[in-house]
PDB file of C-alpha atoms in Angstrom:
ATOM      1  CA  MET A   1     136.487 -22.213-139.276  1.00  0.00           C
ATOM      2  CA  LYS A   2     136.618 -23.589-142.804  1.00  0.00           C
ATOM      3  CA  ARG A   3     139.766 -24.525-144.639  1.00  0.00           C
ATOM      4  CA  TYR A   4     139.038 -22.781-147.922  1.00  0.00           C
ATOM      5  CA  MET A   5     137.717 -19.379-148.855  1.00  0.00           C
ATOM      6  CA  VAL A   6     137.576 -18.407-152.512  1.00  0.00           C
ATOM      7  CA  ILE A   7     138.509 -14.831-153.368  1.00  0.00           C
ATOM      8  CA  GLU A   8     135.857 -13.976-155.941  1.00  0.00           C
ATOM      9  CA  ASN A   9     136.427 -10.340-156.860  1.00  0.00           C
ATOM     10  CA  LEU A  10     139.202  -7.841-157.358  1.00  0.00           C
ATOM     11  CA  GLU A  11     138.172  -5.772-154.325  1.00  0.00           C
ATOM     12  CA  GLN A  12     138.691  -8.787-152.053  1.00  0.00           C
ATOM     13  CA  LEU A  13     142.066  -9.517-153.586  1.00  0.00           C
ATOM     14  CA  LYS A  14     143.215  -5.936-153.131  1.00  0.00           C
ATOM     15  CA  ALA A  15     141.871  -5.889-149.557  1.00  0.00           C
ATOM     16  CA  ILE A  16     143.953  -8.897-148.542  1.00  0.00           C
ATOM     17  CA  SER A  17     147.067  -7.778-150.438  1.00  0.00           C
ATOM     18  CA  ASP A  18     148.328  -5.878-147.432  1.00  0.00           C
ATOM     19  CA  ALA A  19     151.054  -7.077-145.067  1.00  0.00           C
ATOM     20  CA  LEU A  20     149.330  -5.874-141.890  1.00  0.00           C
ATOM     21  CA  ARG A  21     145.960  -7.351-142.813  1.00  0.00           C
ATOM     22  CA  MET A  22     147.581 -10.665-143.647  1.00  0.00           C
ATOM     23  CA  GLU A  23     149.294 -10.630-140.267  1.00  0.00           C
ATOM     24  CA  ILE A  24     145.951  -9.940-138.576  1.00  0.00           C
ATOM     25  CA  ILE A  25     144.367 -12.850-140.425  1.00  0.00           C
ATOM     26  CA  ASN A  26     147.230 -15.136-139.388  1.00  0.00           C
ATOM     27  CA  LEU A  27     146.666 -14.208-135.751  1.00  0.00           C
ATOM     28  CA  LEU A  28     142.920 -14.775-136.073  1.00  0.00           C
ATOM     29  CA  VAL A  29     143.508 -18.170-137.638  1.00  0.00           C
ATOM     30  CA  ARG A  30     145.264 -19.236-134.442  1.00  0.00           C
ATOM     31  CA  GLU A  31     142.564 -18.002-132.044  1.00  0.00           C
ATOM     32  CA  GLU A  32     139.718 -15.536-131.605  1.00  0.00           C
ATOM     33  CA  GLN A  33     140.791 -12.083-130.423  1.00  0.00           C
ATOM     34  CA  THR A  34     139.437  -8.607-129.846  1.00  0.00           C
ATOM     35  CA  GLY A  35     140.724  -5.526-131.608  1.00  0.00           C
ATOM     36  CA  LYS A  36     142.403  -4.414-128.395  1.00  0.00           C
ATOM     37  CA  GLN A  37     144.207  -7.727-127.993  1.00  0.00           C
ATOM     38  CA  LEU A  38     145.420  -7.527-131.579  1.00  0.00           C
ATOM     39  CA  ALA A  39     146.566  -3.943-131.118  1.00  0.00           C
ATOM     40  CA  THR A  40     148.647  -4.987-128.097  1.00  0.00           C
ATOM     41  CA  GLN A  41     150.302  -7.845-129.991  1.00  0.00           C
ATOM     42  CA  LEU A  42     151.010  -5.705-133.033  1.00  0.00           C
ATOM     43  CA  SER A  43     152.100  -2.638-131.031  1.00  0.00           C
ATOM     44  CA  LEU A  44     149.571  -0.496-132.895  1.00  0.00           C
ATOM     45  CA  SER A  45     146.818   1.876-131.887  1.00  0.00           C
ATOM     46  CA  PRO A  46     143.386   0.249-131.389  1.00  0.00           C
ATOM     47  CA  SER A  47     141.863   2.678-133.902  1.00  0.00           C
ATOM     48  CA  LYS A  48     144.247   1.565-136.666  1.00  0.00           C
ATOM     49  CA  VAL A  49     143.582  -2.113-135.980  1.00  0.00           C
ATOM     50  CA  HIS A  50     139.842  -1.448-135.826  1.00  0.00           C
ATOM     51  CA  TYR A  51     139.946   0.104-139.318  1.00  0.00           C
ATOM     52  CA  HIS A  52     141.641  -2.964-140.798  1.00  0.00           C
ATOM     53  CA  LEU A  53     139.281  -5.308-138.950  1.00  0.00           C
ATOM     54  CA  LYS A  54     136.307  -3.517-140.480  1.00  0.00           C
ATOM     55  CA  GLU A  55     137.805  -3.812-143.955  1.00  0.00           C
ATOM     56  CA  LEU A  56     138.519  -7.519-143.506  1.00  0.00           C
ATOM     57  CA  GLU A  57     135.030  -8.104-142.121  1.00  0.00           C
ATOM     58  CA  HIS A  58     133.438  -6.113-144.946  1.00  0.00           C
ATOM     59  CA  HIS A  59     135.169  -8.271-147.543  1.00  0.00           C
ATOM     60  CA  GLY A  60     134.263 -11.524-145.773  1.00  0.00           C
ATOM     61  CA  PHE A  61     137.660 -12.657-144.499  1.00  0.00           C
ATOM     62  CA  ILE A  62     136.841 -12.511-140.777  1.00  0.00           C
ATOM     63  CA  GLU A  63     133.710 -12.562-138.640  1.00  0.00           C
ATOM     64  CA  VAL A  64     132.585 -11.822-135.085  1.00  0.00           C
ATOM     65  CA  VAL A  65     132.249 -15.193-133.357  1.00  0.00           C
ATOM     66  CA  ARG A  66     131.081 -13.896-129.958  1.00  0.00           C
ATOM     67  CA  THR A  67     130.719 -10.783-127.841  1.00  0.00           C
ATOM     68  CA  GLU A  68     131.484 -10.150-124.193  1.00  0.00           C
ATOM     69  CA  GLU A  69     130.481  -7.220-122.006  1.00  0.00           C
ATOM     70  CA  LYS A  70     133.195  -5.802-119.779  1.00  0.00           C
ATOM     71  CA  ASN A  71     132.772  -2.655-117.695  1.00  0.00           C
ATOM     72  CA  GLY A  72     129.734  -1.710-119.762  1.00  0.00           C
ATOM     73  CA  ILE A  73     131.623  -2.058-123.053  1.00  0.00           C
ATOM     74  CA  VAL A  74     130.743  -4.788-125.530  1.00  0.00           C
ATOM     75  CA  GLN A  75     133.885  -6.478-126.823  1.00  0.00           C
ATOM     76  CA  LYS A  76     133.813  -8.236-130.177  1.00  0.00           C
ATOM     77  CA  PHE A  77     135.894 -11.363-130.676  1.00  0.00           C
ATOM     78  CA  TYR A  78     136.968 -11.894-134.264  1.00  0.00           C
ATOM     79  CA  ARG A  79     138.075 -15.088-136.022  1.00  0.00           C
ATOM     80  CA  SER A  80     139.243 -15.796-139.532  1.00  0.00           C
ATOM     81  CA  LYS A  81     136.638 -17.552-141.690  1.00  0.00           C
ATOM     82  CA  ALA A  82     139.284 -19.788-143.281  1.00  0.00           C
ATOM     83  CA  TYR A  83     143.006 -20.416-143.302  1.00  0.00           C
ATOM     84  CA  ASP A  84     143.501 -21.236-146.968  1.00  0.00           C
ATOM     85  CA  PHE A  85     142.568 -18.633-149.570  1.00  0.00           C
ATOM     86  CA  LYS A  86     142.143 -19.588-153.230  1.00  0.00           C
ATOM     87  CA  VAL A  87     141.759 -17.158-156.118  1.00  0.00           C
ATOM     88  CA  SER A  88     138.755 -17.738-158.379  1.00  0.00           C
ATOM     89  CA  ASP A  89     139.578 -18.488-162.001  1.00  0.00           C
ATOM     90  CA  ALA A  90     137.313 -15.564-162.898  1.00  0.00           C
ATOM     91  CA  LEU A  91     140.068 -13.287-161.570  1.00  0.00           C
ATOM     92  CA  LEU A  92     142.791 -14.783-163.734  1.00  0.00           C
ATOM     93  CA  PRO A  93     142.421 -12.102-166.433  1.00  0.00           C
ATOM     94  CA  SER A  94     142.861  -9.448-163.743  1.00  0.00           C
ATOM     95  CA  LEU A  95     145.969 -11.178-162.434  1.00  0.00           C
ATOM     96  CA  LYS A  96     147.369 -11.244-165.955  1.00  0.00           C
ATOM     97  CA  ASP A  97     146.774  -7.506-166.322  1.00  0.00           C
ATOM     98  CA  ASP A  98     148.017  -6.551-162.856  1.00  0.00           C
ATOM     99  CA  THR A  99     151.096  -8.602-162.055  1.00  0.00           C
ATOM    100  CA  VAL A 100     151.530  -6.752-158.729  1.00  0.00           C
ATOM    101  CA  LEU A 101     148.510  -8.644-157.400  1.00  0.00           C
ATOM    102  CA  MET A 102     150.171 -11.956-158.236  1.00  0.00           C
ATOM    103  CA  GLN A 103     153.306 -10.755-156.464  1.00  0.00           C
ATOM    104  CA  GLU A 104     151.232  -9.866-153.411  1.00  0.00           C
ATOM    105  CA  THR A 105     149.580 -13.277-153.481  1.00  0.00           C
ATOM    106  CA  MET A 106     153.005 -14.917-153.313  1.00  0.00           C
ATOM    107  CA  LEU A 107     154.208 -12.468-150.678  1.00  0.00           C
ATOM    108  CA  ASN A 108     151.271 -13.434-148.485  1.00  0.00           C
ATOM    109  CA  HIS A 109     152.585 -16.999-148.445  1.00  0.00           C
ATOM    110  CA  LEU A 110     155.925 -15.707-147.174  1.00  0.00           C
ATOM    111  CA  ARG A 111     154.336 -13.402-144.609  1.00  0.00           C
ATOM    112  CA  SER A 112     152.336 -16.298-143.227  1.00  0.00           C
ATOM    113  CA  SER A 113     155.454 -18.427-142.981  1.00  0.00           C
ATOM    114  CA  ILE A 114     157.326 -15.705-141.056  1.00  0.00           C
ATOM    115  CA  THR A 115     154.528 -15.564-138.482  1.00  0.00           C
ATOM    116  CA  ARG A 116     154.507 -19.358-138.171  1.00  0.00           C
ATOM    117  CA  LEU A 117     158.295 -19.414-137.872  1.00  0.00           C
ATOM    118  CA  TYR A 118     158.368 -16.960-134.979  1.00  0.00           C
ATOM    119  CA  ASN A 119     155.498 -18.719-133.181  1.00  0.00           C
ATOM    120  CA  ALA A 120     156.970 -22.221-133.452  1.00  0.00           C
ATOM    121  CA  PRO A 121     158.401 -23.799-130.267  1.00  0.00           C
ATOM    122  CA  GLU A 122     162.142 -24.098-129.715  1.00  0.00           C
ATOM    123  CA  GLU A 123     161.868 -27.868-130.113  1.00  0.00           C
ATOM    124  CA  SER A 124     161.127 -27.322-133.805  1.00  0.00           C
ATOM    125  CA  PHE A 125     164.710 -26.234-134.444  1.00  0.00           C
ATOM    126  CA  LEU A 126     166.791 -28.771-132.521  1.00  0.00           C
ATOM    127  CA  TYR A 127     168.760 -29.606-135.623  1.00  0.00           C
ATOM    128  CA  PHE A 128     171.957 -30.285-133.706  1.00  0.00           C
ATOM    129  CA  ALA A 129     170.353 -32.588-131.146  1.00  0.00           C
ATOM    130  CA  GLU A 130     171.110 -36.302-131.270  1.00  0.00           C
ATOM    131  CA  GLU A 131     169.681 -37.853-134.396  1.00  0.00           C
ATOM    132  CA  SER A 132     166.783 -39.672-132.695  1.00  0.00           C
ATOM    133  CA  LYS A 133     165.493 -36.365-131.278  1.00  0.00           C
ATOM    134  CA  ARG A 134     166.127 -34.297-134.394  1.00  0.00           C
ATOM    135  CA  PRO A 135     162.841 -32.942-135.857  1.00  0.00           C
ATOM    136  CA  PRO A 136     162.162 -32.855-139.622  1.00  0.00           C
ATOM    137  CA  LEU A 137     163.672 -29.571-140.720  1.00  0.00           C
ATOM    138  CA  PHE A 138     164.381 -27.987-144.059  1.00  0.00           C
ATOM    139  CA  GLY A 139     165.284 -24.473-145.097  1.00  0.00           C
ATOM    140  CA  CYS A 140     167.056 -23.122-148.141  1.00  0.00           C
ATOM    141  CA  HIS A 141     166.830 -20.713-151.023  1.00  0.00           C
ATOM    142  CA  GLY A 142     168.830 -20.448-154.183  1.00  0.00           C
ATOM    143  CA  GLU A 143     168.912 -19.968-157.933  1.00  0.00           C
ATOM    144  CA  VAL A 144     168.866 -22.421-160.818  1.00  0.00           C
ATOM    145  CA  LYS A 145     169.807 -21.343-164.318  1.00  0.00           C
ATOM    146  CA  GLY A 146     168.133 -23.686-166.766  1.00  0.00           C
ATOM    147  CA  PRO A 147     165.628 -23.953-169.633  1.00  0.00           C
ATOM    148  CA  ARG A 148     161.964 -23.445-168.776  1.00  0.00           C
ATOM    149  CA  ASP A 149     160.811 -26.783-170.146  1.00  0.00           C
ATOM    150  CA  GLU A 150     163.208 -28.717-167.914  1.00  0.00           C
ATOM    151  CA  ILE A 151     162.308 -26.632-164.851  1.00  0.00           C
ATOM    152  CA  ASN A 152     158.599 -27.180-165.581  1.00  0.00           C
ATOM    153  CA  ALA A 153     159.261 -30.923-165.828  1.00  0.00           C
ATOM    154  CA  TRP A 154     161.015 -30.785-162.448  1.00  0.00           C
ATOM    155  CA  LEU A 155     158.039 -28.883-160.990  1.00  0.00           C
ATOM    156  CA  ASP A 156     155.734 -31.678-162.118  1.00  0.00           C
ATOM    157  CA  LYS A 157     157.865 -34.129-160.127  1.00  0.00           C
ATOM    158  CA  TYR A 158     157.843 -31.757-157.149  1.00  0.00           C
ATOM    159  CA  ARG A 159     154.045 -31.560-157.222  1.00  0.00           C
ATOM    160  CA  GLU A 160     153.910 -35.351-157.160  1.00  0.00           C
ATOM    161  CA  LEU A 161     156.057 -35.300-154.014  1.00  0.00           C
ATOM    162  CA  LEU A 162     153.613 -32.835-152.460  1.00  0.00           C
ATOM    163  CA  LYS A 163     150.825 -35.304-153.187  1.00  0.00           C
ATOM    164  CA  GLU A 164     152.847 -37.919-151.302  1.00  0.00           C
ATOM    165  CA  LEU A 165     152.820 -35.638-148.270  1.00  0.00           C
ATOM    166  CA  GLY A 166     149.028 -35.561-148.510  1.00  0.00           C
ATOM    167  CA  ASP A 167     148.951 -39.362-148.626  1.00  0.00           C
ATOM    168  CA  ILE A 168     151.168 -39.511-145.529  1.00  0.00           C
ATOM    169  CA  GLU A 169     148.703 -37.286-143.676  1.00  0.00           C
ATOM    170  CA  GLU A 170     145.677 -39.358-144.718  1.00  0.00           C
ATOM    171  CA  ARG A 171     147.281 -42.592-143.513  1.00  0.00           C
ATOM    172  CA  HIS A 172     148.361 -40.964-140.258  1.00  0.00           C
ATOM    173  CA  LEU A 173     144.889 -39.553-139.540  1.00  0.00           C
ATOM    174  CA  ARG A 174     143.296 -42.945-140.206  1.00  0.00           C
ATOM    175  CA  ARG A 175     145.628 -44.605-137.708  1.00  0.00           C
ATOM    176  CA  ILE A 176     144.821 -41.939-135.105  1.00  0.00           C
ATOM    177  CA  ALA A 177     141.070 -42.302-135.696  1.00  0.00           C
ATOM    178  CA  SER A 178     141.276 -46.092-135.304  1.00  0.00           C
ATOM    179  CA  GLY A 179     143.163 -45.781-132.027  1.00  0.00           C
ATOM    180  CA  GLU A 180     146.216 -47.503-133.455  1.00  0.00           C
ATOM    181  CA  ILE A 181     148.486 -44.630-132.502  1.00  0.00           C
ATOM    182  CA  GLU A 182     148.271 -41.587-130.239  1.00  0.00           C
ATOM    183  CA  ASP A 183     147.907 -38.091-131.668  1.00  0.00           C
ATOM    184  CA  THR A 184     151.055 -36.104-130.810  1.00  0.00           C
ATOM    185  CA  ASN A 185     149.610 -32.901-132.332  1.00  0.00           C
ATOM    186  CA  GLU A 186     152.768 -32.463-134.403  1.00  0.00           C
ATOM    187  CA  VAL A 187     152.486 -31.001-137.904  1.00  0.00           C
ATOM    188  CA  PHE A 188     155.096 -30.324-140.575  1.00  0.00           C
ATOM    189  CA  TYR A 189     154.648 -26.778-141.901  1.00  0.00           C
ATOM    190  CA  PHE A 190     156.194 -25.777-145.197  1.00  0.00           C
ATOM    191  CA  VAL A 191     156.001 -22.959-147.709  1.00  0.00           C
ATOM    192  CA  HIS A 192     157.107 -23.017-151.345  1.00  0.00           C
ATOM    193  CA  VAL A 193     157.554 -20.075-153.700  1.00  0.00           C
ATOM    194  CA  GLY A 194     159.388 -20.099-156.990  1.00  0.00           C
ATOM    195  CA  PHE A 195     159.438 -17.908-160.100  1.00  0.00           C
ATOM    196  CA  MET A 196     161.519 -17.046-163.151  1.00  0.00           C
ATOM    197  CA  THR A 197     163.506 -13.826-163.034  1.00  0.00           C
ATOM    198  CA  ASN A 198     166.091 -12.090-165.202  1.00  0.00           C
ATOM    199  CA  GLU A 199     168.329 -11.197-162.266  1.00  0.00           C
ATOM    200  CA  ARG A 200     171.024 -13.593-161.124  1.00  0.00           C
ATOM    201  CA  VAL A 201     172.345 -12.595-157.719  1.00  0.00           C
ATOM    202  CA  TYR A 202     174.254 -15.644-156.503  1.00  0.00           C
ATOM    203  CA  VAL A 203     177.279 -15.525-158.795  1.00  0.00           C
ATOM    204  CA  ALA A 204     180.826 -16.362-157.746  1.00  0.00           C
ATOM    205  CA  GLU A 205     184.038 -16.673-159.709  1.00  0.00           C
ATOM    206  CA  ASP A 206     185.193 -19.347-157.283  1.00  0.00           C
ATOM    207  CA  GLU A 207     182.662 -21.646-155.586  1.00  0.00           C
ATOM    208  CA  SER A 208     185.201 -23.660-153.605  1.00  0.00           C
ATOM    209  CA  LEU A 209     185.399 -23.493-149.814  1.00  0.00           C
ATOM    210  CA  PRO A 210     188.306 -21.745-148.091  1.00  0.00           C
ATOM    211  CA  ASP A 211     191.376 -23.897-147.487  1.00  0.00           C
ATOM    212  CA  GLY A 212     190.904 -26.375-144.667  1.00  0.00           C
ATOM    213  CA  TYR A 213     187.097 -26.711-144.992  1.00  0.00           C
ATOM    214  CA  GLU A 214     184.850 -29.322-146.591  1.00  0.00           C
ATOM    215  CA  PHE A 215     181.120 -29.697-147.285  1.00  0.00           C
ATOM    216  CA  ILE A 216     179.053 -31.845-144.964  1.00  0.00           C
ATOM    217  CA  ASN A 217     176.774 -34.254-146.807  1.00  0.00           C
ATOM    218  CA  ASP A 218     173.531 -32.853-145.401  1.00  0.00           C
ATOM    219  CA  THR A 219     170.881 -30.918-147.314  1.00  0.00           C
ATOM    220  CA  THR A 220     168.573 -30.151-144.363  1.00  0.00           C
ATOM    221  CA  VAL A 221     169.631 -26.534-144.098  1.00  0.00           C
ATOM    222  CA  GLY A 222     171.397 -26.244-147.400  1.00  0.00           C
ATOM    223  CA  LYS A 223     175.148 -26.560-147.782  1.00  0.00           C
ATOM    224  CA  ILE A 224     177.019 -26.409-144.479  1.00  0.00           C
ATOM    225  CA  SER A 225     180.699 -26.976-143.899  1.00  0.00           C
ATOM    226  CA  ARG A 226     183.250 -27.972-141.286  1.00  0.00           C
ATOM    227  CA  ARG A 227     186.984 -27.847-140.932  1.00  0.00           C
ATOM    228  CA  ALA A 228     188.595 -30.722-142.756  1.00  0.00           C
ATOM    229  CA  ASP A 229     190.658 -31.552-139.657  1.00  0.00           C
ATOM    230  CA  ALA A 230     187.612 -31.672-137.334  1.00  0.00           C
ATOM    231  CA  ASN A 231     186.821 -34.763-135.255  1.00  0.00           C
ATOM    232  CA  ASP A 232     184.066 -37.173-136.175  1.00  0.00           C
ATOM    233  CA  ASP A 233     181.369 -38.408-133.786  1.00  0.00           C
ATOM    234  CA  ASP A 234     183.762 -41.021-132.326  1.00  0.00           C
ATOM    235  CA  GLY A 235     186.425 -38.463-131.547  1.00  0.00           C
ATOM    236  CA  ASN A 236     188.681 -39.552-134.384  1.00  0.00           C
ATOM    237  CA  SER A 237     190.473 -36.923-136.381  1.00  0.00           C
ATOM    238  CA  VAL A 238     188.961 -36.282-139.796  1.00  0.00           C
ATOM    239  CA  THR A 239     191.514 -35.539-142.496  1.00  0.00           C
TER     240      THR A 239
END
């Protein structure tokens, strides 16, 4: 399976802009499966899944990687051709004309992350374990009201941080390849989506905490709070 597949025409883009088909692709990225196996996982009829498999195969997103005969019936095992889909710049005019397609492209990122979230092991979310056993974890969403030029400047800095993550991976893979360290098969998955909108939802006349509570200085899962009279890690009263 390759990493990248380039979506080259509008028909392909429309074919993949479907929540169920994206879920099927996500499952076929993980492992090869038959239509019947997919139908069982998705709690759908085999005929419905078969229709979507044919559409995805027709547009080049998945392929039959092997067949197996069972009780006289030939079973087809499908696999995704790639796990990262890029839109060709030739389609940019179409995306400008049909903003729904751009919305669907962003929604597919979120749909993929939901599947990954549900399939992750419990150990991924041991945020309240002792610090040495606490896995890297981050989750938040919010709104920022500010001028576009300043937000774009911030995005440039954010993209540089993403490049740093790529550098971390390259160094880590080199150390594994050289035998310097053992491969633990751990990966840090993340998804990022942001856009300008004219609707502000998170508005409060009073942003203070209720009496007796205070913010904890931790941004891992956004702002969390505790009672101001709670005990600290040593059992001492916090006032």
